[in-house]
């Protein structure tokens, strides 16, 4: 599948995603330098803890960058409608284009998006059919990284042994308490916010209802019952569950054998 990049010209969105990148960069640079690497050098912790932290950080920022630049499912200017699916298309009263049902016109981006869930300013992009799986990965890895950071901040004061070979004149050492308090504050905000968002996203997927449909009460309810594996496989584009956790891949639409739900 051809990789299609998508950039939204929105100063507010640029500001929001810059704040998210700042939080990620702050903890990715501070925690290893202040906690992980010094304790690893003195033999207090295994190297696996350091590797796992960097992996969680890498997966988190990868999901963020891909979710913010991936095409969410923007409709072409002149879509080709299959003859057997004409009844499943409708006219958008904002851009006067034909679109599949359950698509939505984003006023921030200025175009229709297939199965649009919502427009997220924190990634400066819509969350739609083609990048919803990346948004779920972002929520998941942000929770993992935030919780990991909070645990390390706690262990730095209440569990880890005191450091012996440390330069007391270093800025990070002299201001360790203040830096860790900022890290804890960021971790609590990110973990709490992303946990609630991740829960709402998962419940929406399992109920086959987007955030916009929930807010507008436009869903007619659940049609054919589906298992959670089928619901998530459709979003992630694969039945291989291990691939649900990897942002370094492309997604192909997955057609499952079940009756489609009826939505207005």
PDB file of C-alpha atoms in Angstrom:
ATOM      1  CA  UNK A   1       0.000   0.000   0.000  1.00  0.00           C
ATOM      2  CA  UNK A   2       1.336   3.410  -0.980  1.00  0.00           C
ATOM      3  CA  UNK A   3       2.251   5.626   1.957  1.00  0.00           C
ATOM      4  CA  UNK A   4       0.232   8.854   1.888  1.00  0.00           C
ATOM      5  CA  UNK A   5       1.346  11.670   4.162  1.00  0.00           C
ATOM      6  CA  UNK A   6      -1.207  14.138   5.451  1.00  0.00           C
ATOM      7  CA  UNK A   7      -0.381  17.525   6.982  1.00  0.00           C
ATOM      8  CA  UNK A   8      -2.998  19.860   8.466  1.00  0.00           C
ATOM      9  CA  UNK A   9      -2.261  23.595   8.402  1.00  0.00           C
ATOM     10  CA  UNK A  10      -3.569  24.582  11.832  1.00  0.00           C
ATOM     11  CA  UNK A  11      -1.494  26.752  14.244  1.00  0.00           C
ATOM     12  CA  UNK A  12      -3.484  25.522  17.248  1.00  0.00           C
ATOM     13  CA  UNK A  13      -2.821  21.929  16.216  1.00  0.00           C
ATOM     14  CA  UNK A  14       0.882  22.682  15.798  1.00  0.00           C
ATOM     15  CA  UNK A  15       0.945  24.122  19.319  1.00  0.00           C
ATOM     16  CA  UNK A  16      -0.820  21.080  20.799  1.00  0.00           C
ATOM     17  CA  UNK A  17       1.427  18.515  19.136  1.00  0.00           C
ATOM     18  CA  UNK A  18       4.482  20.579  20.143  1.00  0.00           C
ATOM     19  CA  UNK A  19       3.371  20.324  23.773  1.00  0.00           C
ATOM     20  CA  UNK A  20       3.026  16.547  23.457  1.00  0.00           C
ATOM     21  CA  UNK A  21       6.481  16.273  21.882  1.00  0.00           C
ATOM     22  CA  UNK A  22       7.932  18.422  24.680  1.00  0.00           C
ATOM     23  CA  UNK A  23       6.523  16.094  27.353  1.00  0.00           C
ATOM     24  CA  UNK A  24       7.902  13.078  25.497  1.00  0.00           C
ATOM     25  CA  UNK A  25      11.331  14.666  25.000  1.00  0.00           C
ATOM     26  CA  UNK A  26      11.543  15.862  28.610  1.00  0.00           C
ATOM     27  CA  UNK A  27      10.988  12.415  30.077  1.00  0.00           C
ATOM     28  CA  UNK A  28      12.952  10.543  27.413  1.00  0.00           C
ATOM     29  CA  UNK A  29      16.044  12.649  28.141  1.00  0.00           C
ATOM     30  CA  UNK A  30      15.604  13.202  31.885  1.00  0.00           C
ATOM     31  CA  UNK A  31      14.632   9.779  33.242  1.00  0.00           C
ATOM     32  CA  UNK A  32      17.524   7.821  31.688  1.00  0.00           C
ATOM     33  CA  UNK A  33      20.077  10.512  32.577  1.00  0.00           C
ATOM     34  CA  UNK A  34      18.831  11.047  36.127  1.00  0.00           C
ATOM     35  CA  UNK A  35      17.600   7.593  37.124  1.00  0.00           C
ATOM     36  CA  UNK A  36      18.183   4.684  34.756  1.00  0.00           C
ATOM     37  CA  UNK A  37      21.733   5.131  33.459  1.00  0.00           C
ATOM     38  CA  UNK A  38      23.375   6.114  36.807  1.00  0.00           C
ATOM     39  CA  UNK A  39      21.801   3.166  38.629  1.00  0.00           C
ATOM     40  CA  UNK A  40      22.691   0.826  35.776  1.00  0.00           C
ATOM     41  CA  UNK A  41      26.328   2.001  35.855  1.00  0.00           C
ATOM     42  CA  UNK A  42      26.525   1.205  39.570  1.00  0.00           C
ATOM     43  CA  UNK A  43      24.875  -2.191  39.137  1.00  0.00           C
ATOM     44  CA  UNK A  44      21.628  -1.391  40.952  1.00  0.00           C
ATOM     45  CA  UNK A  45      19.305  -2.311  38.065  1.00  0.00           C
ATOM     46  CA  UNK A  46      19.573  -4.670  35.064  1.00  0.00           C
ATOM     47  CA  UNK A  47      20.101  -3.338  31.576  1.00  0.00           C
ATOM     48  CA  UNK A  48      16.720  -4.742  30.518  1.00  0.00           C
ATOM     49  CA  UNK A  49      14.974  -1.907  32.388  1.00  0.00           C
ATOM     50  CA  UNK A  50      16.916   0.657  30.359  1.00  0.00           C
ATOM     51  CA  UNK A  51      16.209  -1.090  27.064  1.00  0.00           C
ATOM     52  CA  UNK A  52      12.496  -1.447  27.852  1.00  0.00           C
ATOM     53  CA  UNK A  53      12.197   2.258  28.654  1.00  0.00           C
ATOM     54  CA  UNK A  54      13.816   3.298  25.391  1.00  0.00           C
ATOM     55  CA  UNK A  55      11.632   0.833  23.470  1.00  0.00           C
ATOM     56  CA  UNK A  56       8.468   2.202  25.071  1.00  0.00           C
ATOM     57  CA  UNK A  57       9.626   5.723  24.239  1.00  0.00           C
ATOM     58  CA  UNK A  58      10.424   4.766  20.638  1.00  0.00           C
ATOM     59  CA  UNK A  59       7.071   3.075  20.072  1.00  0.00           C
ATOM     60  CA  UNK A  60       5.255   6.010  21.656  1.00  0.00           C
ATOM     61  CA  UNK A  61       6.840   8.715  19.496  1.00  0.00           C
ATOM     62  CA  UNK A  62       6.593   6.529  16.388  1.00  0.00           C
ATOM     63  CA  UNK A  63       2.845   6.106  16.892  1.00  0.00           C
ATOM     64  CA  UNK A  64       2.525   9.853  17.515  1.00  0.00           C
ATOM     65  CA  UNK A  65       4.374  10.896  14.369  1.00  0.00           C
ATOM     66  CA  UNK A  66       2.621   8.339  12.196  1.00  0.00           C
ATOM     67  CA  UNK A  67      -0.853   9.145  13.567  1.00  0.00           C
ATOM     68  CA  UNK A  68      -0.268  12.859  13.000  1.00  0.00           C
ATOM     69  CA  UNK A  69       1.007  12.492   9.421  1.00  0.00           C
ATOM     70  CA  UNK A  70      -1.000   9.497   8.154  1.00  0.00           C
ATOM     71  CA  UNK A  71      -3.953  10.002   5.840  1.00  0.00           C
ATOM     72  CA  UNK A  72      -7.008   9.387   8.079  1.00  0.00           C
ATOM     73  CA  UNK A  73      -9.137   8.323   5.116  1.00  0.00           C
ATOM     74  CA  UNK A  74      -9.619  11.467   3.061  1.00  0.00           C
ATOM     75  CA  UNK A  75     -11.981  10.944   0.144  1.00  0.00           C
ATOM     76  CA  UNK A  76     -10.792  11.546  -3.390  1.00  0.00           C
ATOM     77  CA  UNK A  77     -12.138  14.513  -5.347  1.00  0.00           C
ATOM     78  CA  UNK A  78     -13.896  12.231  -7.840  1.00  0.00           C
ATOM     79  CA  UNK A  79     -14.541   8.944  -6.037  1.00  0.00           C
ATOM     80  CA  UNK A  80     -15.433   5.885  -8.078  1.00  0.00           C
ATOM     81  CA  UNK A  81     -18.543   4.365  -6.572  1.00  0.00           C
ATOM     82  CA  UNK A  82     -19.014   0.606  -7.191  1.00  0.00           C
ATOM     83  CA  UNK A  83     -22.408  -0.182  -8.676  1.00  0.00           C
ATOM     84  CA  UNK A  84     -23.269  -2.529  -5.825  1.00  0.00           C
ATOM     85  CA  UNK A  85     -22.522   0.088  -3.169  1.00  0.00           C
ATOM     86  CA  UNK A  86     -24.393   3.143  -4.481  1.00  0.00           C
ATOM     87  CA  UNK A  87     -27.016   2.818  -1.759  1.00  0.00           C
ATOM     88  CA  UNK A  88     -24.263   3.056   0.840  1.00  0.00           C
ATOM     89  CA  UNK A  89     -23.179   6.499  -0.365  1.00  0.00           C
ATOM     90  CA  UNK A  90     -24.653   9.911   0.330  1.00  0.00           C
ATOM     91  CA  UNK A  91     -24.071  13.542  -0.614  1.00  0.00           C
ATOM     92  CA  UNK A  92     -22.141  15.815   1.774  1.00  0.00           C
ATOM     93  CA  UNK A  93     -24.028  19.092   2.167  1.00  0.00           C
ATOM     94  CA  UNK A  94     -20.808  20.973   2.938  1.00  0.00           C
ATOM     95  CA  UNK A  95     -18.431  20.005   0.143  1.00  0.00           C
ATOM     96  CA  UNK A  96     -21.063  18.635  -2.282  1.00  0.00           C
ATOM     97  CA  UNK A  97     -19.173  15.377  -2.756  1.00  0.00           C
ATOM     98  CA  UNK A  98     -20.428  11.825  -2.626  1.00  0.00           C
ATOM     99  CA  UNK A  99     -19.145   9.914   0.379  1.00  0.00           C
ATOM    100  CA  UNK A 100     -19.745   6.534   2.049  1.00  0.00           C
ATOM    101  CA  UNK A 101     -22.179   6.490   4.921  1.00  0.00           C
ATOM    102  CA  UNK A 102     -20.555   7.009   8.344  1.00  0.00           C
ATOM    103  CA  UNK A 103     -18.142   9.480   6.759  1.00  0.00           C
ATOM    104  CA  UNK A 104     -18.013  12.969   8.226  1.00  0.00           C
ATOM    105  CA  UNK A 105     -16.930  16.399   7.009  1.00  0.00           C
ATOM    106  CA  UNK A 106     -14.195  17.871   9.204  1.00  0.00           C
ATOM    107  CA  UNK A 107     -14.511  21.647   9.385  1.00  0.00           C
ATOM    108  CA  UNK A 108     -10.949  21.921  10.709  1.00  0.00           C
ATOM    109  CA  UNK A 109      -9.375  19.977   7.822  1.00  0.00           C
ATOM    110  CA  UNK A 110     -11.906  21.022   5.186  1.00  0.00           C
ATOM    111  CA  UNK A 111     -12.725  17.617   3.689  1.00  0.00           C
ATOM    112  CA  UNK A 112     -14.669  14.411   4.325  1.00  0.00           C
ATOM    113  CA  UNK A 113     -13.040  11.477   6.126  1.00  0.00           C
ATOM    114  CA  UNK A 114     -14.191   7.870   5.926  1.00  0.00           C
ATOM    115  CA  UNK A 115     -15.558   6.597   9.223  1.00  0.00           C
ATOM    116  CA  UNK A 116     -14.263   9.660  11.029  1.00  0.00           C
ATOM    117  CA  UNK A 117     -14.109   9.238  14.808  1.00  0.00           C
ATOM    118  CA  UNK A 118     -13.092  12.784  15.768  1.00  0.00           C
ATOM    119  CA  UNK A 119     -10.554  15.515  15.052  1.00  0.00           C
ATOM    120  CA  UNK A 120      -7.759  15.391  17.631  1.00  0.00           C
ATOM    121  CA  UNK A 121      -5.805  18.634  18.129  1.00  0.00           C
ATOM    122  CA  UNK A 122      -3.088  16.753  20.053  1.00  0.00           C
ATOM    123  CA  UNK A 123      -2.019  14.966  16.880  1.00  0.00           C
ATOM    124  CA  UNK A 124      -3.185  17.809  14.602  1.00  0.00           C
ATOM    125  CA  UNK A 125      -5.126  15.356  12.479  1.00  0.00           C
ATOM    126  CA  UNK A 126      -8.435  13.594  12.134  1.00  0.00           C
ATOM    127  CA  UNK A 127      -8.848  10.093  13.513  1.00  0.00           C
ATOM    128  CA  UNK A 128     -10.483   8.081  10.761  1.00  0.00           C
ATOM    129  CA  UNK A 129     -10.605   4.697   9.131  1.00  0.00           C
ATOM    130  CA  UNK A 130      -6.980   4.638   7.961  1.00  0.00           C
ATOM    131  CA  UNK A 131      -5.190   5.948  11.080  1.00  0.00           C
ATOM    132  CA  UNK A 132      -7.486   4.876  13.935  1.00  0.00           C
ATOM    133  CA  UNK A 133      -5.180   1.952  14.682  1.00  0.00           C
ATOM    134  CA  UNK A 134      -2.224   4.317  15.077  1.00  0.00           C
ATOM    135  CA  UNK A 135      -4.224   6.515  17.444  1.00  0.00           C
ATOM    136  CA  UNK A 136      -5.016   3.470  19.592  1.00  0.00           C
ATOM    137  CA  UNK A 137      -1.324   2.576  19.675  1.00  0.00           C
ATOM    138  CA  UNK A 138      -0.489   6.142  20.697  1.00  0.00           C
ATOM    139  CA  UNK A 139      -2.958   5.969  23.601  1.00  0.00           C
ATOM    140  CA  UNK A 140      -1.618   2.574  24.690  1.00  0.00           C
ATOM    141  CA  UNK A 141       2.099   3.394  24.544  1.00  0.00           C
ATOM    142  CA  UNK A 142       1.562   6.769  26.213  1.00  0.00           C
ATOM    143  CA  UNK A 143      -0.027   4.935  29.135  1.00  0.00           C
ATOM    144  CA  UNK A 144       2.868   2.470  29.258  1.00  0.00           C
ATOM    145  CA  UNK A 145       5.531   5.175  29.112  1.00  0.00           C
ATOM    146  CA  UNK A 146       3.765   7.425  31.630  1.00  0.00           C
ATOM    147  CA  UNK A 147       3.249   4.588  34.120  1.00  0.00           C
ATOM    148  CA  UNK A 148       6.856   3.454  33.661  1.00  0.00           C
ATOM    149  CA  UNK A 149       8.030   7.009  34.345  1.00  0.00           C
ATOM    150  CA  UNK A 150       5.890   7.337  37.479  1.00  0.00           C
ATOM    151  CA  UNK A 151       7.218   4.042  38.850  1.00  0.00           C
ATOM    152  CA  UNK A 152      10.826   5.121  38.241  1.00  0.00           C
ATOM    153  CA  UNK A 153      10.213   8.515  39.868  1.00  0.00           C
ATOM    154  CA  UNK A 154       8.824   6.730  42.920  1.00  0.00           C
ATOM    155  CA  UNK A 155      11.661   4.202  43.057  1.00  0.00           C
ATOM    156  CA  UNK A 156      14.276   6.938  42.803  1.00  0.00           C
ATOM    157  CA  UNK A 157      13.327   8.162  46.292  1.00  0.00           C
ATOM    158  CA  UNK A 158      11.853   5.169  48.066  1.00  0.00           C
ATOM    159  CA  UNK A 159      13.494   2.059  46.643  1.00  0.00           C
ATOM    160  CA  UNK A 160      16.739   2.524  44.694  1.00  0.00           C
ATOM    161  CA  UNK A 161      20.028   2.553  46.573  1.00  0.00           C
ATOM    162  CA  UNK A 162      21.819   5.922  46.914  1.00  0.00           C
ATOM    163  CA  UNK A 163      24.224   6.718  44.101  1.00  0.00           C
ATOM    164  CA  UNK A 164      27.922   6.785  44.976  1.00  0.00           C
ATOM    165  CA  UNK A 165      29.662   7.838  41.769  1.00  0.00           C
ATOM    166  CA  UNK A 166      27.691  10.989  41.036  1.00  0.00           C
ATOM    167  CA  UNK A 167      28.842  14.564  40.425  1.00  0.00           C
ATOM    168  CA  UNK A 168      26.996  16.748  42.906  1.00  0.00           C
ATOM    169  CA  UNK A 169      27.692  19.849  40.805  1.00  0.00           C
ATOM    170  CA  UNK A 170      25.632  18.652  37.854  1.00  0.00           C
ATOM    171  CA  UNK A 171      22.504  20.679  37.175  1.00  0.00           C
ATOM    172  CA  UNK A 172      20.303  17.574  37.106  1.00  0.00           C
ATOM    173  CA  UNK A 173      21.681  16.414  40.474  1.00  0.00           C
ATOM    174  CA  UNK A 174      21.342  19.789  42.192  1.00  0.00           C
ATOM    175  CA  UNK A 175      17.755  20.206  40.976  1.00  0.00           C
ATOM    176  CA  UNK A 176      16.781  16.552  41.085  1.00  0.00           C
ATOM    177  CA  UNK A 177      13.720  17.021  43.294  1.00  0.00           C
ATOM    178  CA  UNK A 178      12.238  19.784  41.148  1.00  0.00           C
ATOM    179  CA  UNK A 179      12.892  17.886  37.904  1.00  0.00           C
ATOM    180  CA  UNK A 180      11.304  14.697  39.221  1.00  0.00           C
ATOM    181  CA  UNK A 181       8.273  16.609  40.498  1.00  0.00           C
ATOM    182  CA  UNK A 182       7.724  18.021  37.017  1.00  0.00           C
ATOM    183  CA  UNK A 183       8.124  14.531  35.591  1.00  0.00           C
ATOM    184  CA  UNK A 184       5.582  13.125  38.069  1.00  0.00           C
ATOM    185  CA  UNK A 185       3.097  15.882  37.257  1.00  0.00           C
ATOM    186  CA  UNK A 186       3.412  15.231  33.531  1.00  0.00           C
ATOM    187  CA  UNK A 187       3.155  11.486  34.068  1.00  0.00           C
ATOM    188  CA  UNK A 188      -0.033  11.778  36.120  1.00  0.00           C
ATOM    189  CA  UNK A 189      -1.688  14.081  33.591  1.00  0.00           C
ATOM    190  CA  UNK A 190      -0.738  11.938  30.610  1.00  0.00           C
ATOM    191  CA  UNK A 191      -1.593   8.614  32.239  1.00  0.00           C
ATOM    192  CA  UNK A 192      -4.940   9.810  33.554  1.00  0.00           C
ATOM    193  CA  UNK A 193      -5.969  11.516  30.332  1.00  0.00           C
ATOM    194  CA  UNK A 194      -4.861   8.729  28.030  1.00  0.00           C
ATOM    195  CA  UNK A 195      -6.438   6.027  30.200  1.00  0.00           C
ATOM    196  CA  UNK A 196      -9.845   7.668  29.925  1.00  0.00           C
ATOM    197  CA  UNK A 197      -9.415   8.265  26.191  1.00  0.00           C
ATOM    198  CA  UNK A 198      -8.210   4.713  25.556  1.00  0.00           C
ATOM    199  CA  UNK A 199     -11.186   3.280  27.445  1.00  0.00           C
ATOM    200  CA  UNK A 200     -13.672   5.370  25.471  1.00  0.00           C
ATOM    201  CA  UNK A 201     -12.013   4.380  22.189  1.00  0.00           C
ATOM    202  CA  UNK A 202     -12.074   0.661  22.984  1.00  0.00           C
ATOM    203  CA  UNK A 203     -15.706   0.722  24.121  1.00  0.00           C
ATOM    204  CA  UNK A 204     -16.646   2.612  20.957  1.00  0.00           C
ATOM    205  CA  UNK A 205     -14.895   0.084  18.731  1.00  0.00           C
ATOM    206  CA  UNK A 206     -16.522  -2.862  20.493  1.00  0.00           C
ATOM    207  CA  UNK A 207     -19.930  -1.175  20.122  1.00  0.00           C
ATOM    208  CA  UNK A 208     -19.154  -0.247  16.488  1.00  0.00           C
ATOM    209  CA  UNK A 209     -19.846   3.425  17.216  1.00  0.00           C
ATOM    210  CA  UNK A 210     -17.623   6.422  16.545  1.00  0.00           C
ATOM    211  CA  UNK A 211     -17.203   9.367  18.896  1.00  0.00           C
ATOM    212  CA  UNK A 212     -19.139  11.625  16.504  1.00  0.00           C
ATOM    213  CA  UNK A 213     -22.005   9.121  16.384  1.00  0.00           C
ATOM    214  CA  UNK A 214     -22.072   8.977  20.174  1.00  0.00           C
ATOM    215  CA  UNK A 215     -22.242  12.763  20.453  1.00  0.00           C
ATOM    216  CA  UNK A 216     -24.871  13.171  17.735  1.00  0.00           C
ATOM    217  CA  UNK A 217     -26.857  10.069  18.743  1.00  0.00           C
ATOM    218  CA  UNK A 218     -26.893   9.065  15.074  1.00  0.00           C
ATOM    219  CA  UNK A 219     -26.238   5.360  15.639  1.00  0.00           C
ATOM    220  CA  UNK A 220     -29.138   3.019  15.123  1.00  0.00           C
ATOM    221  CA  UNK A 221     -27.620   0.521  17.502  1.00  0.00           C
ATOM    222  CA  UNK A 222     -25.711  -2.665  17.077  1.00  0.00           C
ATOM    223  CA  UNK A 223     -26.536  -4.933  14.170  1.00  0.00           C
ATOM    224  CA  UNK A 224     -24.763  -8.263  13.892  1.00  0.00           C
ATOM    225  CA  UNK A 225     -22.932  -9.235  17.035  1.00  0.00           C
ATOM    226  CA  UNK A 226     -19.154  -9.381  16.678  1.00  0.00           C
ATOM    227  CA  UNK A 227     -16.428 -10.652  18.942  1.00  0.00           C
ATOM    228  CA  UNK A 228     -13.811  -8.255  20.272  1.00  0.00           C
ATOM    229  CA  UNK A 229     -11.223  -9.978  18.072  1.00  0.00           C
ATOM    230  CA  UNK A 230     -13.229  -9.201  14.930  1.00  0.00           C
ATOM    231  CA  UNK A 231     -13.840  -5.589  15.951  1.00  0.00           C
ATOM    232  CA  UNK A 232     -10.189  -4.861  16.696  1.00  0.00           C
ATOM    233  CA  UNK A 233      -8.939  -6.846  13.695  1.00  0.00           C
ATOM    234  CA  UNK A 234     -11.000  -4.611  11.412  1.00  0.00           C
ATOM    235  CA  UNK A 235      -9.506  -1.465  12.942  1.00  0.00           C
ATOM    236  CA  UNK A 236      -5.900  -2.722  12.884  1.00  0.00           C
ATOM    237  CA  UNK A 237      -6.238  -4.316   9.449  1.00  0.00           C
ATOM    238  CA  UNK A 238      -4.934  -7.740  10.456  1.00  0.00           C
ATOM    239  CA  UNK A 239      -5.957 -10.783  12.476  1.00  0.00           C
ATOM    240  CA  UNK A 240      -2.392 -11.220  13.814  1.00  0.00           C
ATOM    241  CA  UNK A 241      -2.644  -9.798  17.320  1.00  0.00           C
ATOM    242  CA  UNK A 242       1.118  -9.285  17.671  1.00  0.00           C
ATOM    243  CA  UNK A 243       0.949  -6.829  14.748  1.00  0.00           C
ATOM    244  CA  UNK A 244      -1.613  -4.745  16.619  1.00  0.00           C
ATOM    245  CA  UNK A 245       1.271  -3.435  18.743  1.00  0.00           C
ATOM    246  CA  UNK A 246       3.622  -2.485  15.885  1.00  0.00           C
ATOM    247  CA  UNK A 247       3.467   1.030  14.406  1.00  0.00           C
ATOM    248  CA  UNK A 248       6.207   0.192  11.860  1.00  0.00           C
ATOM    249  CA  UNK A 249       3.930  -1.301   9.224  1.00  0.00           C
ATOM    250  CA  UNK A 250       1.210  -0.457   6.742  1.00  0.00           C
ATOM    251  CA  UNK A 251      -2.475  -1.200   7.127  1.00  0.00           C
ATOM    252  CA  UNK A 252      -4.713  -2.863   4.568  1.00  0.00           C
ATOM    253  CA  UNK A 253      -8.505  -2.925   4.834  1.00  0.00           C
ATOM    254  CA  UNK A 254      -9.682  -6.189   6.327  1.00  0.00           C
ATOM    255  CA  UNK A 255     -12.998  -7.547   5.144  1.00  0.00           C
ATOM    256  CA  UNK A 256     -14.671  -9.804   7.661  1.00  0.00           C
ATOM    257  CA  UNK A 257     -17.662 -12.037   7.094  1.00  0.00           C
ATOM    258  CA  UNK A 258     -20.465 -10.471   9.068  1.00  0.00           C
ATOM    259  CA  UNK A 259     -23.496  -8.409   8.346  1.00  0.00           C
ATOM    260  CA  UNK A 260     -22.768  -4.700   8.447  1.00  0.00           C
ATOM    261  CA  UNK A 261     -24.538  -2.536  10.977  1.00  0.00           C
ATOM    262  CA  UNK A 262     -27.107   0.029   9.924  1.00  0.00           C
ATOM    263  CA  UNK A 263     -26.109   3.603  10.652  1.00  0.00           C
ATOM    264  CA  UNK A 264     -27.574   6.858   9.476  1.00  0.00           C
TER     265      UNK A 264
END
